[in-house]
Amino acid sequence: QWYQRRVRVFSNFSTLLYINKFEPLKMAKSKFEYTRLYELDDKLLKNVWMVVRVDGKGFHAFTQDHDFTKPNDKNALDLMNCAAKGVMTELSDIFLAYGQSDEFSFVFKRTSTLYGRRASKIISTVCSTFTSHYVFHWPIFCSQPLKYPPSFDGRVVLYPVEKDLRNYLSWRQADCHVNNLYNTCFWTLVQRGGLTTTEAEKRLNGSFSADKNEIMFTEFGLNYNDEPEVYRKGSTILWKQAEDEQTKRKRRVLEVRHCDIIGDLFWEERPDLIV
């Protein structure tokens, strides 16, 4: 049961402001209660998909300081996937996640009522949970001790229709391809071609995808399409049904896939994924 109360708040100029507020009957009473009136109502729209994306803060320096392998560090990517699985395990309303490089996007089902759909609570929980799993599992994947704590920022975006949600995920995977193609060619020129980073950057300035593929193939015999899919396509994590080997019962488990999600095949094979 709720009732409406009018609260007086004195400003610095002694002007009376009247603010209407709902509060429960059994709420603890104190003269400091009024400060809650300054909290913003940041509830997100209902019946739309919520996507929370976390990004590594200052990870260019972080990867250098911790000697990540260039252009891709498989252990570091596996650690990101592990942290993402930790988030999905703790927040069951997430049905899909996509990650590449130092970022991960988490898609909540449109019917989610987590934290009353308060943006600040959802973003902070996803970021803190992801970061804690990243730090906790660091020793399992990385041999070098942490020199300082990593951190991730986050944002939430709402998508009302399936087309826009799929286009968002396609955008992130396309970004993965573009960045990885550049980085693979760049570091090939540096590590195998003997160029400095400045020279490699100048060599690739203004180049197109075909140019980078040509450089790698003709000069180094490297076919970009032979690169591991985890580097070229990122990681897609989703729930699936699996049979327990001992009990033979079905249970939900998380599956990490490195596949194309821009085309229709992935979605046609899972018609009930986006509901």
PDB file of C-alpha atoms in Angstrom:
ATOM      1  CA  GLN A   1       0.000   0.000   0.000  1.00  0.00           C
ATOM      2  CA  TRP A   2       1.200   3.407  -0.895  1.00  0.00           C
ATOM      3  CA  TYR A   3       0.130   6.926  -0.026  1.00  0.00           C
ATOM      4  CA  GLN A   4       1.110  10.300  -1.338  1.00  0.00           C
ATOM      5  CA  ARG A   5       2.900  12.775   0.854  1.00  0.00           C
ATOM      6  CA  ARG A   6       3.854  16.364   0.200  1.00  0.00           C
ATOM      7  CA  VAL A   7       7.348  17.219   1.362  1.00  0.00           C
ATOM      8  CA  ARG A   8       8.735  20.665   1.899  1.00  0.00           C
ATOM      9  CA  VAL A   9      12.261  21.334   0.768  1.00  0.00           C
ATOM     10  CA  PHE A  10      14.029  24.599   1.569  1.00  0.00           C
ATOM     11  CA  SER A  11      16.383  25.895  -1.066  1.00  0.00           C
ATOM     12  CA  ASN A  12      19.369  28.112  -0.438  1.00  0.00           C
ATOM     13  CA  PHE A  13      17.111  31.108  -0.992  1.00  0.00           C
ATOM     14  CA  SER A  14      14.543  29.897   1.544  1.00  0.00           C
ATOM     15  CA  THR A  15      12.016  29.247  -1.216  1.00  0.00           C
ATOM     16  CA  LEU A  16       9.490  26.538  -0.499  1.00  0.00           C
ATOM     17  CA  LEU A  17       9.370  23.761  -3.046  1.00  0.00           C
ATOM     18  CA  TYR A  18       6.637  21.149  -2.900  1.00  0.00           C
ATOM     19  CA  ILE A  19       7.570  17.767  -4.232  1.00  0.00           C
ATOM     20  CA  ASN A  20       5.147  14.864  -4.478  1.00  0.00           C
ATOM     21  CA  LYS A  21       6.580  11.488  -3.621  1.00  0.00           C
ATOM     22  CA  PHE A  22       5.296   7.954  -3.085  1.00  0.00           C
ATOM     23  CA  GLU A  23       6.799   5.911  -0.295  1.00  0.00           C
ATOM     24  CA  PRO A  24       5.824   2.728   1.570  1.00  0.00           C
ATOM     25  CA  LEU A  25       3.856   2.971   4.818  1.00  0.00           C
ATOM     26  CA  LYS A  26       6.503   1.097   6.800  1.00  0.00           C
ATOM     27  CA  MET A  27       9.491   3.108   5.593  1.00  0.00           C
ATOM     28  CA  ALA A  28      11.879   4.144   8.338  1.00  0.00           C
ATOM     29  CA  LYS A  29      11.285   7.753   9.280  1.00  0.00           C
ATOM     30  CA  SER A  30      14.039  10.324   9.688  1.00  0.00           C
ATOM     31  CA  LYS A  31      14.530  13.996   8.935  1.00  0.00           C
ATOM     32  CA  PHE A  32      17.087  13.041   6.279  1.00  0.00           C
ATOM     33  CA  GLU A  33      14.608  11.062   4.177  1.00  0.00           C
ATOM     34  CA  TYR A  34      13.948  13.934   1.834  1.00  0.00           C
ATOM     35  CA  THR A  35      17.367  13.463   0.178  1.00  0.00           C
ATOM     36  CA  ARG A  36      15.930  10.471  -1.699  1.00  0.00           C
ATOM     37  CA  LEU A  37      13.824  12.947  -3.637  1.00  0.00           C
ATOM     38  CA  TYR A  38      16.906  13.896  -5.630  1.00  0.00           C
ATOM     39  CA  GLU A  39      17.201  10.419  -7.150  1.00  0.00           C
ATOM     40  CA  LEU A  40      16.255  10.367 -10.813  1.00  0.00           C
ATOM     41  CA  ASP A  41      13.698   7.948 -12.150  1.00  0.00           C
ATOM     42  CA  ASP A  42      15.763   6.153 -14.805  1.00  0.00           C
ATOM     43  CA  LYS A  43      13.463   3.243 -15.589  1.00  0.00           C
ATOM     44  CA  LEU A  44      13.868   1.970 -19.144  1.00  0.00           C
ATOM     45  CA  LEU A  45      11.004   1.455 -21.549  1.00  0.00           C
ATOM     46  CA  LYS A  46       9.112  -1.800 -21.249  1.00  0.00           C
ATOM     47  CA  ASN A  47       8.805  -4.452 -23.943  1.00  0.00           C
ATOM     48  CA  VAL A  48      12.026  -3.552 -25.753  1.00  0.00           C
ATOM     49  CA  TRP A  49      15.362  -5.339 -25.835  1.00  0.00           C
ATOM     50  CA  MET A  50      17.993  -3.896 -23.520  1.00  0.00           C
ATOM     51  CA  VAL A  51      21.604  -4.171 -24.681  1.00  0.00           C
ATOM     52  CA  VAL A  52      24.369  -3.400 -22.216  1.00  0.00           C
ATOM     53  CA  ARG A  53      27.835  -3.029 -23.729  1.00  0.00           C
ATOM     54  CA  VAL A  54      30.951  -3.047 -21.562  1.00  0.00           C
ATOM     55  CA  ASP A  55      34.238  -1.671 -22.896  1.00  0.00           C
ATOM     56  CA  GLY A  56      37.710  -1.890 -21.457  1.00  0.00           C
ATOM     57  CA  LYS A  57      38.837   1.474 -20.090  1.00  0.00           C
ATOM     58  CA  GLY A  58      42.314   2.406 -21.277  1.00  0.00           C
ATOM     59  CA  PHE A  59      42.938  -1.084 -22.613  1.00  0.00           C
ATOM     60  CA  HIS A  60      45.434   0.052 -25.230  1.00  0.00           C
ATOM     61  CA  ALA A  61      47.853   0.839 -22.415  1.00  0.00           C
ATOM     62  CA  PHE A  62      46.644  -2.101 -20.328  1.00  0.00           C
ATOM     63  CA  THR A  63      47.472  -4.643 -23.060  1.00  0.00           C
ATOM     64  CA  GLN A  64      50.923  -3.126 -23.539  1.00  0.00           C
ATOM     65  CA  ASP A  65      51.684  -3.054 -19.826  1.00  0.00           C
ATOM     66  CA  HIS A  66      50.690  -6.718 -19.505  1.00  0.00           C
ATOM     67  CA  ASP A  67      52.494  -7.899 -22.653  1.00  0.00           C
ATOM     68  CA  PHE A  68      49.485  -9.163 -24.582  1.00  0.00           C
ATOM     69  CA  THR A  69      50.393 -11.029 -27.761  1.00  0.00           C
ATOM     70  CA  LYS A  70      49.877  -8.961 -30.922  1.00  0.00           C
ATOM     71  CA  PRO A  71      47.722  -8.852 -32.957  1.00  0.00           C
ATOM     72  CA  ASN A  72      45.572 -11.260 -30.900  1.00  0.00           C
ATOM     73  CA  ASP A  73      46.041 -12.834 -27.508  1.00  0.00           C
ATOM     74  CA  LYS A  74      43.993 -16.041 -27.330  1.00  0.00           C
ATOM     75  CA  ASN A  75      44.271 -16.319 -23.551  1.00  0.00           C
ATOM     76  CA  ALA A  76      43.043 -12.760 -23.093  1.00  0.00           C
ATOM     77  CA  LEU A  77      40.055 -13.403 -25.375  1.00  0.00           C
ATOM     78  CA  ASP A  78      39.252 -16.614 -23.477  1.00  0.00           C
ATOM     79  CA  LEU A  79      39.335 -14.584 -20.269  1.00  0.00           C
ATOM     80  CA  MET A  80      36.841 -12.104 -21.740  1.00  0.00           C
ATOM     81  CA  ASN A  81      34.563 -15.003 -22.686  1.00  0.00           C
ATOM     82  CA  CYS A  82      34.874 -16.443 -19.198  1.00  0.00           C
ATOM     83  CA  ALA A  83      33.892 -13.125 -17.628  1.00  0.00           C
ATOM     84  CA  ALA A  84      30.927 -12.829 -20.009  1.00  0.00           C
ATOM     85  CA  LYS A  85      29.749 -16.324 -19.081  1.00  0.00           C
ATOM     86  CA  GLY A  86      29.961 -15.294 -15.439  1.00  0.00           C
ATOM     87  CA  VAL A  87      27.658 -12.347 -16.120  1.00  0.00           C
ATOM     88  CA  MET A  88      25.162 -14.510 -18.004  1.00  0.00           C
ATOM     89  CA  THR A  89      25.163 -17.109 -15.246  1.00  0.00           C
ATOM     90  CA  GLU A  90      24.386 -14.523 -12.575  1.00  0.00           C
ATOM     91  CA  LEU A  91      21.869 -12.551 -14.678  1.00  0.00           C
ATOM     92  CA  SER A  92      19.595 -15.148 -16.245  1.00  0.00           C
ATOM     93  CA  ASP A  93      17.588 -12.562 -18.215  1.00  0.00           C
ATOM     94  CA  ILE A  94      20.502 -12.283 -20.669  1.00  0.00           C
ATOM     95  CA  PHE A  95      19.878 -14.680 -23.555  1.00  0.00           C
ATOM     96  CA  LEU A  96      22.732 -13.672 -25.867  1.00  0.00           C
ATOM     97  CA  ALA A  97      26.136 -12.003 -25.650  1.00  0.00           C
ATOM     98  CA  TYR A  98      28.584 -10.977 -28.340  1.00  0.00           C
ATOM     99  CA  GLY A  99      32.187  -9.960 -27.709  1.00  0.00           C
ATOM    100  CA  GLN A 100      35.352  -8.998 -29.530  1.00  0.00           C
ATOM    101  CA  SER A 101      38.595  -7.329 -28.528  1.00  0.00           C
ATOM    102  CA  ASP A 102      37.973  -5.585 -25.179  1.00  0.00           C
ATOM    103  CA  GLU A 103      34.188  -5.296 -25.402  1.00  0.00           C
ATOM    104  CA  PHE A 104      31.096  -7.409 -24.779  1.00  0.00           C
ATOM    105  CA  SER A 105      27.432  -6.753 -25.516  1.00  0.00           C
ATOM    106  CA  PHE A 106      24.725  -8.414 -23.411  1.00  0.00           C
ATOM    107  CA  VAL A 107      21.178  -8.722 -24.749  1.00  0.00           C
ATOM    108  CA  PHE A 108      18.357  -8.919 -22.191  1.00  0.00           C
ATOM    109  CA  LYS A 109      15.027 -10.480 -23.076  1.00  0.00           C
ATOM    110  CA  ARG A 110      12.432  -7.831 -23.730  1.00  0.00           C
ATOM    111  CA  THR A 111      10.221  -9.010 -20.842  1.00  0.00           C
ATOM    112  CA  SER A 112      13.007  -8.569 -18.276  1.00  0.00           C
ATOM    113  CA  THR A 113      12.005  -6.801 -15.052  1.00  0.00           C
ATOM    114  CA  LEU A 114      15.487  -6.885 -13.527  1.00  0.00           C
ATOM    115  CA  TYR A 115      15.806  -4.099 -10.921  1.00  0.00           C
ATOM    116  CA  GLY A 116      12.554  -2.630 -12.197  1.00  0.00           C
ATOM    117  CA  ARG A 117      14.458  -1.914 -15.447  1.00  0.00           C
ATOM    118  CA  ARG A 118      16.415   0.887 -13.736  1.00  0.00           C
ATOM    119  CA  ALA A 119      19.248   1.816 -16.097  1.00  0.00           C
ATOM    120  CA  SER A 120      21.763   2.762 -13.415  1.00  0.00           C
ATOM    121  CA  LYS A 121      21.290  -0.485 -11.488  1.00  0.00           C
ATOM    122  CA  ILE A 122      21.490  -2.674 -14.593  1.00  0.00           C
ATOM    123  CA  ILE A 123      24.582  -0.982 -16.058  1.00  0.00           C
ATOM    124  CA  SER A 124      26.462  -0.906 -12.761  1.00  0.00           C
ATOM    125  CA  THR A 125      25.642  -4.551 -12.015  1.00  0.00           C
ATOM    126  CA  VAL A 126      26.752  -5.800 -15.436  1.00  0.00           C
ATOM    127  CA  CYS A 127      29.984  -3.758 -15.325  1.00  0.00           C
ATOM    128  CA  SER A 128      30.908  -4.731 -11.780  1.00  0.00           C
ATOM    129  CA  THR A 129      30.060  -8.408 -12.327  1.00  0.00           C
ATOM    130  CA  PHE A 130      32.065  -8.545 -15.555  1.00  0.00           C
ATOM    131  CA  THR A 131      35.055  -6.790 -13.965  1.00  0.00           C
ATOM    132  CA  SER A 132      35.044  -8.991 -10.870  1.00  0.00           C
ATOM    133  CA  HIS A 133      34.994 -12.171 -12.974  1.00  0.00           C
ATOM    134  CA  TYR A 134      37.755 -10.770 -15.191  1.00  0.00           C
ATOM    135  CA  VAL A 135      40.008 -10.107 -12.202  1.00  0.00           C
ATOM    136  CA  PHE A 136      39.067 -13.295 -10.346  1.00  0.00           C
ATOM    137  CA  HIS A 137      39.850 -15.564 -13.321  1.00  0.00           C
ATOM    138  CA  TRP A 138      42.929 -13.636 -14.492  1.00  0.00           C
ATOM    139  CA  PRO A 139      45.441 -16.120 -12.945  1.00  0.00           C
ATOM    140  CA  ILE A 140      43.795 -19.009 -14.806  1.00  0.00           C
ATOM    141  CA  PHE A 141      44.307 -17.485 -18.243  1.00  0.00           C
ATOM    142  CA  CYS A 142      47.244 -15.099 -17.841  1.00  0.00           C
ATOM    143  CA  SER A 143      50.622 -16.033 -16.394  1.00  0.00           C
ATOM    144  CA  GLN A 144      51.736 -12.477 -15.669  1.00  0.00           C
ATOM    145  CA  PRO A 145      50.431 -10.952 -12.410  1.00  0.00           C
ATOM    146  CA  LEU A 146      48.183  -7.941 -12.666  1.00  0.00           C
ATOM    147  CA  LYS A 147      50.172  -4.724 -12.340  1.00  0.00           C
ATOM    148  CA  TYR A 148      47.053  -2.684 -11.641  1.00  0.00           C
ATOM    149  CA  PRO A 149      43.285  -3.263 -11.647  1.00  0.00           C
ATOM    150  CA  PRO A 150      41.510  -3.262 -15.028  1.00  0.00           C
ATOM    151  CA  SER A 151      38.210  -1.430 -15.344  1.00  0.00           C
ATOM    152  CA  PHE A 152      35.289  -1.386 -17.775  1.00  0.00           C
ATOM    153  CA  ASP A 153      32.723   1.261 -18.595  1.00  0.00           C
ATOM    154  CA  GLY A 154      29.202   0.530 -19.761  1.00  0.00           C
ATOM    155  CA  ARG A 155      26.143   1.876 -21.502  1.00  0.00           C
ATOM    156  CA  VAL A 156      22.654   0.616 -22.240  1.00  0.00           C
ATOM    157  CA  VAL A 157      20.780   0.984 -25.531  1.00  0.00           C
ATOM    158  CA  LEU A 158      17.179   0.010 -26.267  1.00  0.00           C
ATOM    159  CA  TYR A 159      16.031  -1.679 -29.478  1.00  0.00           C
ATOM    160  CA  PRO A 160      12.270  -1.933 -30.131  1.00  0.00           C
ATOM    161  CA  VAL A 161      12.307  -4.122 -33.252  1.00  0.00           C
ATOM    162  CA  GLU A 162      14.199  -7.275 -34.196  1.00  0.00           C
ATOM    163  CA  LYS A 163      15.735  -5.705 -37.303  1.00  0.00           C
ATOM    164  CA  ASP A 164      17.484  -3.001 -35.281  1.00  0.00           C
ATOM    165  CA  LEU A 165      18.726  -5.483 -32.696  1.00  0.00           C
ATOM    166  CA  ARG A 166      20.207  -7.714 -35.379  1.00  0.00           C
ATOM    167  CA  ASN A 167      21.740  -4.711 -37.131  1.00  0.00           C
ATOM    168  CA  TYR A 168      23.394  -3.662 -33.872  1.00  0.00           C
ATOM    169  CA  LEU A 169      24.982  -7.107 -33.479  1.00  0.00           C
ATOM    170  CA  SER A 170      25.971  -7.047 -37.164  1.00  0.00           C
ATOM    171  CA  TRP A 171      27.631  -3.672 -36.622  1.00  0.00           C
ATOM    172  CA  ARG A 172      29.730  -5.054 -33.766  1.00  0.00           C
ATOM    173  CA  GLN A 173      30.795  -8.106 -35.794  1.00  0.00           C
ATOM    174  CA  ALA A 174      31.613  -5.958 -38.816  1.00  0.00           C
ATOM    175  CA  ASP A 175      33.715  -3.794 -36.509  1.00  0.00           C
ATOM    176  CA  CYS A 176      35.512  -6.945 -35.354  1.00  0.00           C
ATOM    177  CA  HIS A 177      36.361  -7.862 -38.952  1.00  0.00           C
ATOM    178  CA  VAL A 178      37.558  -4.388 -39.934  1.00  0.00           C
ATOM    179  CA  ASN A 179      39.733  -3.938 -36.854  1.00  0.00           C
ATOM    180  CA  ASN A 180      41.192  -7.437 -36.933  1.00  0.00           C
ATOM    181  CA  LEU A 181      42.048  -7.259 -40.618  1.00  0.00           C
ATOM    182  CA  TYR A 182      43.906  -4.004 -40.034  1.00  0.00           C
ATOM    183  CA  ASN A 183      45.678  -5.266 -36.905  1.00  0.00           C
ATOM    184  CA  THR A 184      46.666  -8.556 -38.527  1.00  0.00           C
ATOM    185  CA  CYS A 185      48.178  -6.782 -41.539  1.00  0.00           C
ATOM    186  CA  PHE A 186      49.761  -4.087 -39.364  1.00  0.00           C
ATOM    187  CA  TRP A 187      51.532  -6.506 -37.032  1.00  0.00           C
ATOM    188  CA  THR A 188      52.547  -8.754 -39.915  1.00  0.00           C
ATOM    189  CA  LEU A 189      54.372  -5.796 -41.441  1.00  0.00           C
ATOM    190  CA  VAL A 190      56.035  -5.084 -38.106  1.00  0.00           C
ATOM    191  CA  GLN A 191      56.839  -8.606 -36.909  1.00  0.00           C
ATOM    192  CA  ARG A 192      57.614 -10.278 -40.230  1.00  0.00           C
ATOM    193  CA  GLY A 193      58.290  -7.338 -42.507  1.00  0.00           C
ATOM    194  CA  GLY A 194      60.681  -5.500 -40.215  1.00  0.00           C
ATOM    195  CA  LEU A 195      58.807  -2.188 -40.382  1.00  0.00           C
ATOM    196  CA  THR A 196      58.513   0.150 -37.445  1.00  0.00           C
ATOM    197  CA  THR A 197      55.026   0.851 -36.140  1.00  0.00           C
ATOM    198  CA  THR A 198      55.176   4.296 -37.717  1.00  0.00           C
ATOM    199  CA  GLU A 199      56.217   2.861 -41.086  1.00  0.00           C
ATOM    200  CA  ALA A 200      53.501   0.200 -40.955  1.00  0.00           C
ATOM    201  CA  GLU A 201      50.883   2.794 -40.135  1.00  0.00           C
ATOM    202  CA  LYS A 202      52.013   4.936 -43.047  1.00  0.00           C
ATOM    203  CA  ARG A 203      52.008   1.924 -45.383  1.00  0.00           C
ATOM    204  CA  LEU A 204      48.391   1.094 -44.526  1.00  0.00           C
ATOM    205  CA  ASN A 205      47.121   4.661 -44.541  1.00  0.00           C
ATOM    206  CA  GLY A 206      44.230   4.933 -47.003  1.00  0.00           C
ATOM    207  CA  SER A 207      44.288   1.227 -47.866  1.00  0.00           C
ATOM    208  CA  PHE A 208      41.165  -0.889 -48.426  1.00  0.00           C
ATOM    209  CA  SER A 209      40.386  -4.442 -47.301  1.00  0.00           C
ATOM    210  CA  ALA A 210      41.512  -5.840 -50.649  1.00  0.00           C
ATOM    211  CA  ASP A 211      44.830  -4.008 -50.319  1.00  0.00           C
ATOM    212  CA  LYS A 212      45.508  -5.508 -46.891  1.00  0.00           C
ATOM    213  CA  ASN A 213      44.632  -9.004 -48.090  1.00  0.00           C
ATOM    214  CA  GLU A 214      46.934  -8.528 -51.074  1.00  0.00           C
ATOM    215  CA  ILE A 215      49.842  -7.382 -48.890  1.00  0.00           C
ATOM    216  CA  MET A 216      49.535 -10.355 -46.546  1.00  0.00           C
ATOM    217  CA  PHE A 217      49.152 -12.898 -49.331  1.00  0.00           C
ATOM    218  CA  THR A 218      51.716 -11.698 -51.882  1.00  0.00           C
ATOM    219  CA  GLU A 219      54.410 -10.563 -49.449  1.00  0.00           C
ATOM    220  CA  PHE A 220      54.029 -13.077 -46.640  1.00  0.00           C
ATOM    221  CA  GLY A 221      51.980 -15.961 -48.060  1.00  0.00           C
ATOM    222  CA  LEU A 222      49.305 -15.361 -45.457  1.00  0.00           C
ATOM    223  CA  ASN A 223      45.660 -16.017 -46.316  1.00  0.00           C
ATOM    224  CA  TYR A 224      43.541 -13.959 -43.946  1.00  0.00           C
ATOM    225  CA  ASN A 225      40.652 -16.419 -44.261  1.00  0.00           C
ATOM    226  CA  ASP A 226      42.850 -19.055 -42.623  1.00  0.00           C
ATOM    227  CA  GLU A 227      43.051 -17.011 -39.431  1.00  0.00           C
ATOM    228  CA  PRO A 228      41.102 -18.532 -36.498  1.00  0.00           C
ATOM    229  CA  GLU A 229      37.433 -17.569 -36.531  1.00  0.00           C
ATOM    230  CA  VAL A 230      37.590 -16.330 -32.953  1.00  0.00           C
ATOM    231  CA  TYR A 231      39.787 -13.482 -34.240  1.00  0.00           C
ATOM    232  CA  ARG A 232      37.811 -12.773 -37.401  1.00  0.00           C
ATOM    233  CA  LYS A 233      34.264 -13.198 -36.088  1.00  0.00           C
ATOM    234  CA  GLY A 234      34.419 -12.672 -32.351  1.00  0.00           C
ATOM    235  CA  SER A 235      32.554 -14.730 -29.762  1.00  0.00           C
ATOM    236  CA  THR A 236      28.820 -15.321 -29.531  1.00  0.00           C
ATOM    237  CA  ILE A 237      27.571 -16.833 -26.277  1.00  0.00           C
ATOM    238  CA  LEU A 238      24.108 -18.313 -25.880  1.00  0.00           C
ATOM    239  CA  TRP A 239      22.223 -20.870 -23.839  1.00  0.00           C
ATOM    240  CA  LYS A 240      21.539 -24.370 -25.110  1.00  0.00           C
ATOM    241  CA  GLN A 241      20.093 -27.613 -23.787  1.00  0.00           C
ATOM    242  CA  ALA A 242      22.619 -30.355 -23.032  1.00  0.00           C
ATOM    243  CA  GLU A 243      22.334 -33.803 -21.520  1.00  0.00           C
ATOM    244  CA  ASP A 244      24.104 -34.478 -18.237  1.00  0.00           C
ATOM    245  CA  GLU A 245      26.411 -37.471 -18.702  1.00  0.00           C
ATOM    246  CA  GLN A 246      25.583 -38.926 -15.294  1.00  0.00           C
ATOM    247  CA  THR A 247      21.908 -38.146 -14.756  1.00  0.00           C
ATOM    248  CA  LYS A 248      20.982 -38.076 -18.478  1.00  0.00           C
ATOM    249  CA  ARG A 249      18.781 -35.105 -17.716  1.00  0.00           C
ATOM    250  CA  LYS A 250      18.584 -32.013 -19.847  1.00  0.00           C
ATOM    251  CA  ARG A 251      20.067 -28.831 -18.439  1.00  0.00           C
ATOM    252  CA  ARG A 252      20.913 -25.363 -19.662  1.00  0.00           C
ATOM    253  CA  VAL A 253      24.559 -24.682 -20.438  1.00  0.00           C
ATOM    254  CA  LEU A 254      26.385 -21.799 -22.057  1.00  0.00           C
ATOM    255  CA  GLU A 255      27.902 -22.304 -25.493  1.00  0.00           C
ATOM    256  CA  VAL A 256      30.597 -20.106 -27.052  1.00  0.00           C
ATOM    257  CA  ARG A 257      30.497 -19.957 -30.830  1.00  0.00           C
ATOM    258  CA  HIS A 258      32.733 -18.163 -33.340  1.00  0.00           C
ATOM    259  CA  CYS A 259      30.410 -17.845 -36.296  1.00  0.00           C
ATOM    260  CA  ASP A 260      28.761 -15.400 -38.650  1.00  0.00           C
ATOM    261  CA  ILE A 261      25.790 -13.572 -37.106  1.00  0.00           C
ATOM    262  CA  ILE A 262      25.370 -11.006 -39.885  1.00  0.00           C
ATOM    263  CA  GLY A 263      23.762 -13.436 -42.322  1.00  0.00           C
ATOM    264  CA  ASP A 264      20.400 -15.130 -41.856  1.00  0.00           C
ATOM    265  CA  LEU A 265      21.546 -18.718 -41.271  1.00  0.00           C
ATOM    266  CA  PHE A 266      22.454 -18.279 -37.598  1.00  0.00           C
ATOM    267  CA  TRP A 267      19.025 -16.804 -36.856  1.00  0.00           C
ATOM    268  CA  GLU A 268      17.064 -19.207 -39.062  1.00  0.00           C
ATOM    269  CA  GLU A 269      18.579 -22.113 -37.143  1.00  0.00           C
ATOM    270  CA  ARG A 270      17.372 -20.502 -33.911  1.00  0.00           C
ATOM    271  CA  PRO A 271      13.933 -19.049 -34.653  1.00  0.00           C
ATOM    272  CA  ASP A 272      13.019 -18.825 -30.964  1.00  0.00           C
ATOM    273  CA  LEU A 273      16.196 -17.045 -29.865  1.00  0.00           C
ATOM    274  CA  ILE A 274      14.848 -13.501 -30.226  1.00  0.00           C
ATOM    275  CA  VAL A 275      11.413 -13.446 -28.602  1.00  0.00           C
TER     276      VAL A 275
END
